[in-house]
GROMACS .gro file of C-alpha atoms in nm:
model
  360
    1MET     CA    1   0.000   0.001  -0.001
    2LYS     CA    2   0.287   0.235   0.085
    3ARG     CA    3   0.443   0.168  -0.255
    4ILE     CA    4   0.114   0.235  -0.430
    5PHE     CA    5   0.063   0.558  -0.237
    6SER     CA    6   0.415   0.669  -0.311
    7LEU     CA    7   0.372   0.611  -0.683
    8ALA     CA    8   0.040   0.798  -0.683
    9ALA     CA    9   0.193   1.088  -0.496
   10CYS     CA   10   0.483   1.103  -0.742
   11ALA     CA   11   0.240   1.093  -1.034
   12ALA     CA   12   0.037   1.374  -0.880
   13ALA     CA   13   0.343   1.583  -0.821
   14LEU     CA   14   0.465   1.526  -1.171
   15SER     CA   15   0.122   1.612  -1.307
   16LEU     CA   16   0.118   1.932  -1.101
   17GLY     CA   17   0.462   2.024  -1.224
   18VAL     CA   18   0.370   1.968  -1.586
   19SER     CA   19   0.048   2.164  -1.537
   20ASN     CA   20   0.236   2.460  -1.391
   21ALA     CA   21   0.489   2.444  -1.668
   22TYR     CA   22   0.220   2.449  -1.932
   23ALA     CA   23   0.045   2.737  -1.753
   24GLN     CA   24   0.359   2.947  -1.781
   25SER     CA   25   0.444   2.844  -2.136
   26GLY     CA   26   0.404   3.107  -2.405
   27GLY     CA   27   0.343   3.402  -2.170
   28VAL     CA   28   0.417   3.746  -2.313
   29ASP     CA   29   0.480   4.028  -2.069
   30LYS     CA   30   0.587   4.312  -2.299
   31ALA     CA   31   0.578   4.415  -2.663
   32VAL     CA   32   0.858   4.350  -2.906
   33GLY     CA   33   0.907   4.729  -2.909
   34GLY     CA   34   0.986   4.720  -2.540
   35TYR     CA   35   0.676   4.886  -2.392
   36SER     CA   36   0.442   4.715  -2.145
   37PHE     CA   37   0.098   4.605  -2.257
   38GLU     CA   38  -0.052   4.736  -1.934
   39GLU     CA   39   0.076   5.086  -1.999
   40ALA     CA   40  -0.025   5.076  -2.367
   41ALA     CA   41  -0.378   4.973  -2.278
   42LYS     CA   42  -0.440   5.290  -2.082
   43GLU     CA   43  -0.659   5.565  -2.226
   44ALA     CA   44  -0.473   5.860  -2.373
   45PRO     CA   45  -0.457   6.157  -2.129
   46ALA     CA   46  -0.625   6.390  -2.375
   47THR     CA   47  -0.917   6.163  -2.471
   48LYS     CA   48  -1.163   6.288  -2.213
   49ASP     CA   49  -1.105   6.643  -2.326
   50PHE     CA   50  -1.155   6.574  -2.698
   51HIS     CA   51  -1.344   6.850  -2.879
   52SER     CA   52  -1.575   6.971  -2.599
   53ALA     CA   53  -1.287   6.978  -2.347
   54ASP     CA   54  -1.530   6.924  -2.057
   55GLY     CA   55  -1.358   6.624  -1.899
   56HIS     CA   56  -1.577   6.351  -2.045
   57LEU     CA   57  -1.690   6.220  -2.384
   58THR     CA   58  -2.048   6.276  -2.501
   59PHE     CA   59  -2.186   6.089  -2.802
   60ALA     CA   60  -2.530   6.130  -2.956
   61ILE     CA   61  -2.713   5.854  -3.143
   62VAL     CA   62  -3.007   5.962  -3.358
   63THR     CA   63  -3.247   5.723  -3.533
   64HIS     CA   64  -3.534   5.766  -3.778
   65THR     CA   65  -3.800   5.596  -3.569
   66ALA     CA   66  -3.781   5.561  -3.192
   67GLY     CA   67  -4.155   5.502  -3.160
   68ASN     CA   68  -4.199   5.134  -3.251
   69GLY     CA   69  -3.945   4.958  -3.030
   70PHE     CA   70  -3.708   4.833  -3.296
   71PHE     CA   71  -3.429   5.070  -3.186
   72ASP     CA   72  -3.469   4.994  -2.817
   73PRO     CA   73  -3.193   4.733  -2.818
   74VAL     CA   74  -2.981   4.974  -3.030
   75TYR     CA   75  -3.009   5.227  -2.749
   76VAL     CA   76  -2.930   4.956  -2.494
   77GLY     CA   77  -2.615   4.859  -2.686
   78ALA     CA   78  -2.505   5.219  -2.712
   79THR     CA   79  -2.560   5.261  -2.338
   80VAL     CA   80  -2.357   4.950  -2.256
   81ALA     CA   81  -2.070   5.075  -2.469
   82GLY     CA   82  -2.088   5.419  -2.313
   83ASN     CA   83  -2.075   5.267  -1.964
   84LEU     CA   84  -1.770   5.061  -2.057
   85ILE     CA   85  -1.567   5.362  -2.171
   86GLY     CA   86  -1.714   5.614  -1.926
   87ALA     CA   87  -1.892   5.820  -2.192
   88LYS     CA   88  -2.227   5.989  -2.184
   89VAL     CA   89  -2.456   5.876  -2.468
   90LEU     CA   90  -2.761   6.083  -2.570
   91LEU     CA   91  -3.038   5.863  -2.705
   92LEU     CA   92  -3.235   6.058  -2.968
   93GLY     CA   93  -3.475   5.986  -3.252
   94SER     CA   94  -3.799   6.054  -3.426
   95GLU     CA   95  -4.099   5.991  -3.199
   96SER     CA   96  -4.289   5.835  -3.492
   97PRO     CA   97  -4.362   5.459  -3.498
   98THR     CA   98  -4.290   5.461  -3.871
   99ASP     CA   99  -3.987   5.573  -4.067
  100ASP     CA  100  -3.950   5.949  -4.034
  101PRO     CA  101  -3.620   6.064  -4.189
  102ALA     CA  102  -3.741   6.429  -4.201
  103ARG     CA  103  -3.776   6.444  -3.821
  104GLU     CA  104  -3.441   6.268  -3.775
  105ILE     CA  105  -3.268   6.525  -3.994
  106GLU     CA  106  -3.433   6.805  -3.792
  107ILE     CA  107  -3.286   6.651  -3.472
  108LEU     CA  108  -2.947   6.604  -3.637
  109ASN     CA  109  -2.931   6.969  -3.744
  110GLN     CA  110  -2.990   7.069  -3.382
  111ILE     CA  111  -2.753   6.826  -3.218
  112VAL     CA  112  -2.464   6.897  -3.450
  113GLN     CA  113  -2.465   7.254  -3.316
  114ASP     CA  114  -2.435   7.132  -2.954
  115PRO     CA  115  -2.087   7.228  -2.822
  116THR     CA  116  -2.082   6.935  -2.576
  117ILE     CA  117  -2.102   6.667  -2.850
  118ASP     CA  118  -1.782   6.472  -2.916
  119GLY     CA  119  -1.915   6.219  -3.160
  120LEU     CA  120  -2.228   6.161  -3.368
  121ILE     CA  121  -2.402   5.835  -3.467
  122MET     CA  122  -2.692   5.837  -3.709
  123THR     CA  123  -2.914   5.618  -3.918
  124THR     CA  124  -2.924   5.711  -4.288
  125PRO     CA  125  -3.236   5.570  -4.453
  126GLN     CA  126  -3.288   5.854  -4.699
  127VAL     CA  127  -3.008   5.841  -4.954
  128GLY     CA  128  -2.844   6.176  -5.023
  129ALA     CA  129  -3.005   6.362  -4.733
  130TYR     CA  130  -2.717   6.373  -4.486
  131ASN     CA  131  -2.429   6.545  -4.657
  132ASP     CA  132  -2.494   6.882  -4.490
  133ILE     CA  133  -2.488   6.707  -4.152
  134VAL     CA  134  -2.153   6.550  -4.238
  135LYS     CA  135  -2.014   6.884  -4.354
  136ALA     CA  136  -2.123   7.058  -4.038
  137ALA     CA  137  -1.982   6.786  -3.813
  138GLU     CA  138  -1.651   6.769  -3.994
  139ALA     CA  139  -1.615   7.146  -3.982
  140LYS     CA  140  -1.639   7.122  -3.603
  141GLY     CA  141  -1.404   6.824  -3.579
  142ILE     CA  142  -1.679   6.585  -3.467
  143PRO     CA  143  -1.635   6.226  -3.590
  144ILE     CA  144  -1.936   6.046  -3.736
  145ALA     CA  145  -2.045   5.683  -3.753
  146THR     CA  146  -2.361   5.556  -3.932
  147THR     CA  147  -2.569   5.261  -3.822
  148ASN     CA  148  -2.858   5.045  -3.932
  149SER     CA  149  -2.951   5.184  -4.273
  150PHE     CA  150  -2.674   5.247  -4.523
  151ASP     CA  151  -2.625   5.544  -4.760
  152GLY     CA  152  -2.350   5.451  -5.002
  153THR     CA  153  -2.342   5.804  -5.144
  154ILE     CA  154  -2.289   5.992  -4.819
  155LEU     CA  155  -2.007   6.246  -4.816
  156ASN     CA  156  -1.672   6.089  -4.712
  157ARG     CA  157  -1.828   5.743  -4.708
  158SER     CA  158  -1.492   5.564  -4.690
  159GLY     CA  159  -1.398   5.769  -4.385
  160ILE     CA  160  -1.718   5.699  -4.192
  161GLY     CA  161  -1.763   5.364  -4.019
  162HIS     CA  162  -2.092   5.184  -4.070
  163THR     CA  163  -2.258   4.919  -3.855
  164GLY     CA  164  -2.554   4.739  -4.000
  165GLN     CA  165  -2.702   4.448  -4.177
  166ASP     CA  166  -2.626   4.411  -4.544
  167ALA     CA  167  -2.954   4.384  -4.740
  168SER     CA  168  -2.834   4.060  -4.893
  169ALA     CA  169  -2.912   3.893  -4.558
  170ALA     CA  170  -3.279   3.893  -4.663
  171ALA     CA  171  -3.189   3.598  -4.881
  172ILE     CA  172  -3.194   3.391  -4.563
  173ALA     CA  173  -3.570   3.450  -4.537
  174GLY     CA  174  -3.615   3.374  -4.906
  175GLU     CA  175  -3.437   3.044  -4.865
  176ALA     CA  176  -3.641   2.963  -4.550
  177LEU     CA  177  -3.963   3.039  -4.738
  178VAL     CA  178  -3.880   2.791  -5.013
  179LYS     CA  179  -3.795   2.524  -4.754
  180CYS     CA  180  -4.122   2.597  -4.576
  181LEU     CA  181  -4.319   2.539  -4.893
  182ALA     CA  182  -4.145   2.205  -4.943
  183ASP     CA  183  -4.204   2.104  -4.581
  184LYS     CA  184  -4.575   2.180  -4.614
  185GLY     CA  185  -4.596   1.994  -4.944
  186ILE     CA  186  -4.716   2.305  -5.129
  187GLU     CA  187  -4.661   2.251  -5.502
  188LYS     CA  188  -4.798   2.566  -5.662
  189GLY     CA  189  -4.944   2.914  -5.603
  190SER     CA  190  -4.848   3.281  -5.569
  191ILE     CA  191  -4.569   3.421  -5.352
  192VAL     CA  192  -4.607   3.796  -5.289
  193LEU     CA  193  -4.365   4.052  -5.150
  194PRO     CA  194  -4.559   4.371  -5.051
  195SER     CA  195  -4.371   4.693  -4.977
  196SER     CA  196  -4.360   5.063  -5.057
  197THR     CA  197  -4.079   5.252  -5.229
  198ALA     CA  198  -4.259   5.574  -5.128
  199MET     CA  199  -4.108   5.530  -4.782
  200GLY     CA  200  -3.770   5.623  -4.934
  201ASN     CA  201  -3.571   5.349  -4.755
  202ILE     CA  202  -3.336   5.196  -5.010
  203GLU     CA  203  -3.232   4.924  -4.763
  204VAL     CA  204  -3.586   4.793  -4.754
  205ASN     CA  205  -3.601   4.797  -5.134
  206ASN     CA  206  -3.278   4.598  -5.148
  207ARG     CA  207  -3.402   4.348  -4.890
  208VAL     CA  208  -3.710   4.275  -5.097
  209THR     CA  209  -3.498   4.228  -5.407
  210SER     CA  210  -3.259   3.994  -5.221
  211ALA     CA  211  -3.547   3.786  -5.082
  212PHE     CA  212  -3.712   3.775  -5.425
  213ASN     CA  213  -3.390   3.655  -5.591
  214ALA     CA  214  -3.340   3.387  -5.326
  215ILE     CA  215  -3.695   3.260  -5.362
  216VAL     CA  216  -3.665   3.241  -5.741
  217LYS     CA  217  -3.327   3.067  -5.720
  218GLY     CA  218  -3.451   2.817  -5.459
  219LEU     CA  219  -3.758   2.727  -5.661
  220LYS     CA  220  -3.553   2.704  -5.982
  221ASP     CA  221  -3.294   2.480  -5.818
  222ALA     CA  222  -3.577   2.255  -5.702
  223GLY     CA  223  -3.722   2.244  -6.054
  224LYS     CA  224  -4.048   2.404  -5.934
  225LEU     CA  225  -4.027   2.766  -6.049
  226ASP     CA  226  -4.281   2.723  -6.331
  227ALA     CA  227  -4.543   2.612  -6.076
  228PHE     CA  228  -4.523   2.933  -5.874
  229LYS     CA  229  -4.575   3.300  -5.950
  230VAL     CA  230  -4.325   3.507  -5.750
  231ASP     CA  231  -4.422   3.874  -5.753
  232ALA     CA  232  -4.219   4.159  -5.608
  233GLY     CA  233  -4.351   4.431  -5.833
  234PRO     CA  234  -4.216   4.560  -6.166
  235GLU     CA  235  -3.873   4.651  -6.025
  236ASN     CA  236  -3.854   4.357  -5.779
  237THR     CA  237  -3.855   4.607  -5.490
  238GLY     CA  238  -4.201   4.512  -5.368
  239ILE     CA  239  -4.566   4.517  -5.477
  240ASP     CA  240  -4.675   4.874  -5.408
  241THR     CA  241  -4.882   4.873  -5.085
  242ASN     CA  242  -5.008   5.171  -4.888
  243PRO     CA  243  -4.776   5.209  -4.583
  244ASN     CA  244  -5.044   5.409  -4.404
  245ASP     CA  245  -5.289   5.120  -4.423
  246PRO     CA  246  -5.070   4.815  -4.477
  247VAL     CA  247  -5.305   4.554  -4.326
  248ASN     CA  248  -5.593   4.628  -4.561
  249GLY     CA  249  -5.345   4.661  -4.847
  250ILE     CA  250  -5.208   4.309  -4.787
  251VAL     CA  251  -5.555   4.162  -4.730
  252THR     CA  252  -5.666   4.312  -5.061
  253LEU     CA  253  -5.354   4.168  -5.227
  254PHE     CA  254  -5.426   3.822  -5.090
  255GLU     CA  255  -5.790   3.834  -5.198
  256SER     CA  256  -5.704   3.960  -5.546
  257ARG     CA  257  -5.457   3.678  -5.610
  258GLY     CA  258  -5.670   3.405  -5.455
  259ASP     CA  259  -5.387   3.152  -5.442
  260VAL     CA  260  -5.123   3.304  -5.214
  261VAL     CA  261  -4.906   3.039  -5.048
  262GLY     CA  262  -4.608   3.249  -4.948
  263ALA     CA  263  -4.526   3.609  -4.855
  264PHE     CA  264  -4.233   3.822  -4.745
  265ALA     CA  265  -4.229   4.167  -4.586
  266GLY     CA  266  -3.910   4.368  -4.561
  267ASN     CA  267  -3.950   4.597  -4.258
  268ASN     CA  268  -4.122   4.677  -3.931
  269VAL     CA  269  -4.412   4.846  -4.104
  270PHE     CA  270  -4.519   4.560  -4.331
  271THR     CA  271  -4.420   4.259  -4.122
  272PRO     CA  272  -4.673   4.305  -3.839
  273ALA     CA  273  -4.928   4.400  -4.108
  274LEU     CA  274  -4.852   4.077  -4.291
  275ALA     CA  275  -4.917   3.878  -3.975
  276LYS     CA  276  -5.251   4.057  -3.916
  277ALA     CA  277  -5.351   3.998  -4.280
  278VAL     CA  278  -5.272   3.628  -4.244
  279ALA     CA  279  -5.492   3.606  -3.934
  280GLN     CA  280  -5.777   3.805  -4.087
  281THR     CA  281  -5.790   3.592  -4.398
  282GLY     CA  282  -5.782   3.266  -4.205
  283MET     CA  283  -5.449   3.164  -4.354
  284THR     CA  284  -5.263   3.098  -4.028
  285GLY     CA  285  -5.047   2.787  -4.066
  286LYS     CA  286  -5.154   2.746  -4.426
  287ILE     CA  287  -4.900   2.972  -4.594
  288CYS     CA  288  -4.529   3.051  -4.543
  289ALA     CA  289  -4.512   3.410  -4.417
  290TYR     CA  290  -4.175   3.566  -4.336
  291GLY     CA  291  -4.077   3.917  -4.231
  292PHE     CA  292  -3.820   4.145  -4.077
  293ASP     CA  293  -3.722   4.254  -3.728
  294LEU     CA  294  -3.800   4.097  -3.391
  295GLY     CA  295  -4.017   4.350  -3.211
  296PRO     CA  296  -4.303   4.255  -2.977
  297ALA     CA  297  -4.556   4.237  -3.262
  298GLN     CA  298  -4.335   3.998  -3.462
  299GLN     CA  299  -4.267   3.779  -3.156
  300ASP     CA  300  -4.639   3.753  -3.074
  301ALA     CA  301  -4.717   3.670  -3.440
  302MET     CA  302  -4.465   3.389  -3.445
  303LYS     CA  303  -4.602   3.247  -3.121
  304SER     CA  304  -4.956   3.249  -3.267
  305GLY     CA  305  -4.839   3.106  -3.598
  306ASP     CA  306  -4.953   3.408  -3.800
  307LEU     CA  307  -4.592   3.462  -3.894
  308THR     CA  308  -4.372   3.168  -3.989
  309GLY     CA  309  -4.044   3.344  -3.923
  310ALA     CA  310  -3.866   3.676  -3.908
  311LEU     CA  311  -3.510   3.803  -3.948
  312GLY     CA  312  -3.340   3.998  -3.672
  313GLN     CA  313  -3.061   4.243  -3.743
  314GLN     CA  314  -2.890   4.190  -3.408
  315PRO     CA  315  -2.956   4.556  -3.338
  316PHE     CA  316  -2.775   4.555  -3.003
  317LEU     CA  317  -2.456   4.557  -3.209
  318GLN     CA  318  -2.592   4.851  -3.410
  319GLY     CA  319  -2.576   5.063  -3.096
  320PHE     CA  320  -2.278   4.908  -2.926
  321TRP     CA  321  -2.022   4.907  -3.200
  322PRO     CA  322  -2.062   5.265  -3.335
  323VAL     CA  323  -1.996   5.402  -2.985
  324MET     CA  324  -1.685   5.187  -2.956
  325GLN     CA  325  -1.583   5.283  -3.310
  326LEU     CA  326  -1.594   5.655  -3.234
  327TYR     CA  327  -1.406   5.599  -2.910
  328LEU     CA  328  -1.133   5.408  -3.090
  329GLU     CA  329  -1.104   5.682  -3.350
  330ILE     CA  330  -1.064   5.942  -3.076
  331ASP     CA  331  -0.846   5.750  -2.835
  332ARG     CA  332  -0.644   5.533  -3.073
  333GLY     CA  333  -0.659   5.704  -3.407
  334ILE     CA  334  -0.802   5.392  -3.559
  335ALA     CA  335  -0.959   5.438  -3.898
  336ALA     CA  336  -1.332   5.394  -3.953
  337ALA     CA  337  -1.430   5.027  -3.978
  338ASN     CA  338  -1.751   4.858  -4.092
  339LEU     CA  339  -1.940   4.581  -3.912
  340ASP     CA  340  -2.199   4.360  -4.084
  341THR     CA  341  -2.443   4.245  -3.820
  342ARG     CA  342  -2.584   3.973  -4.052
  343ALA     CA  343  -2.922   3.814  -3.977
  344GLN     CA  344  -3.078   3.595  -3.713
  345LEU     CA  345  -3.365   3.377  -3.836
  346VAL     CA  346  -3.624   3.325  -3.564
  347THR     CA  347  -3.924   3.095  -3.584
  348LYS     CA  348  -4.199   2.974  -3.345
  349GLU     CA  349  -3.955   2.715  -3.213
  350THR     CA  350  -3.688   2.970  -3.116
  351VAL     CA  351  -3.884   3.289  -3.044
  352GLU     CA  352  -3.879   3.230  -2.668
  353ASP     CA  353  -3.500   3.283  -2.678
  354VAL     CA  354  -3.533   3.633  -2.819
  355GLY     CA  355  -3.469   3.936  -2.605
  356LYS     CA  356  -3.370   3.769  -2.282
  357ARG     CA  357  -3.082   4.017  -2.251
  358PHE     CA  358  -3.241   4.298  -2.455
  359GLU     CA  359  -3.024   4.203  -2.751
  360ASN     CA  360  -3.283   4.171  -3.026
   0.00000   0.00000   0.00000
């Protein structure tokens, strides 16, 4: 027994020694240039006095619709980032529950004149409408980041970091819709994509086009395209539907076609309306209905089955990263960088996981 114990003790000691050796292996305590990482990780002494010179950083984030809940997790993400770096973040946006770029621009014109602002974050749904804001901010030395909606024509685009979901992510919903049709054994019918270009949001237009292309490709690959009529309007940006009365518009669309088996809506205006139209026409569970965003209305619709699935933009990141981006530009001189937040497909089976930490 003594011999066995002795061998066990030796083995344990050897194991401990090896473990400690491995724990120390590969450690790096300073940079090749000679400086310490601990010292290099500290904030620059002048950072807190950037621009406003008031001893702390203040960022403003302005959105085009704060009234429907979509941007709530964006504001949460911005607040989390601000807390991490010790910055004040002003949460601003149009009070409207629908897209309101005009009101957003009004707020932006006011906030860019505020002498306490050290950085500006804004959504840009109306292409070509923000250049004066950029000019005013740059003239004052205020760095800008854009989030959510993307304006590829904005002044100094390559020098302004953007955080958002590329519209091509809508293809995920298109692919899911085709799979849904196959799972339900649906062999023919109309697939409609209602929307409105009058809202002026090019991102939504591009989403509809991406979903349309994915549906067409999926059906074609399955050898079933000829059995379905996929309609996204003459420009493939959506069948024109009144955004001020979207539910009745979609109901009328369903009734006029008479054989709708699938539908896709590209934003927070038409997705809840699509779910209500499905319920009103008694098509719950009978068609494949997909939409965008993961607000309360979308979550309730997926739980009831009125909506088959919806795509989230992971909007927490759309608030968190722009704040960190501006901070890195100010403190580290890091150039503007883009972040694609991709898409999160949520269905009835996974909707209970949404929003547990305010992330969607």
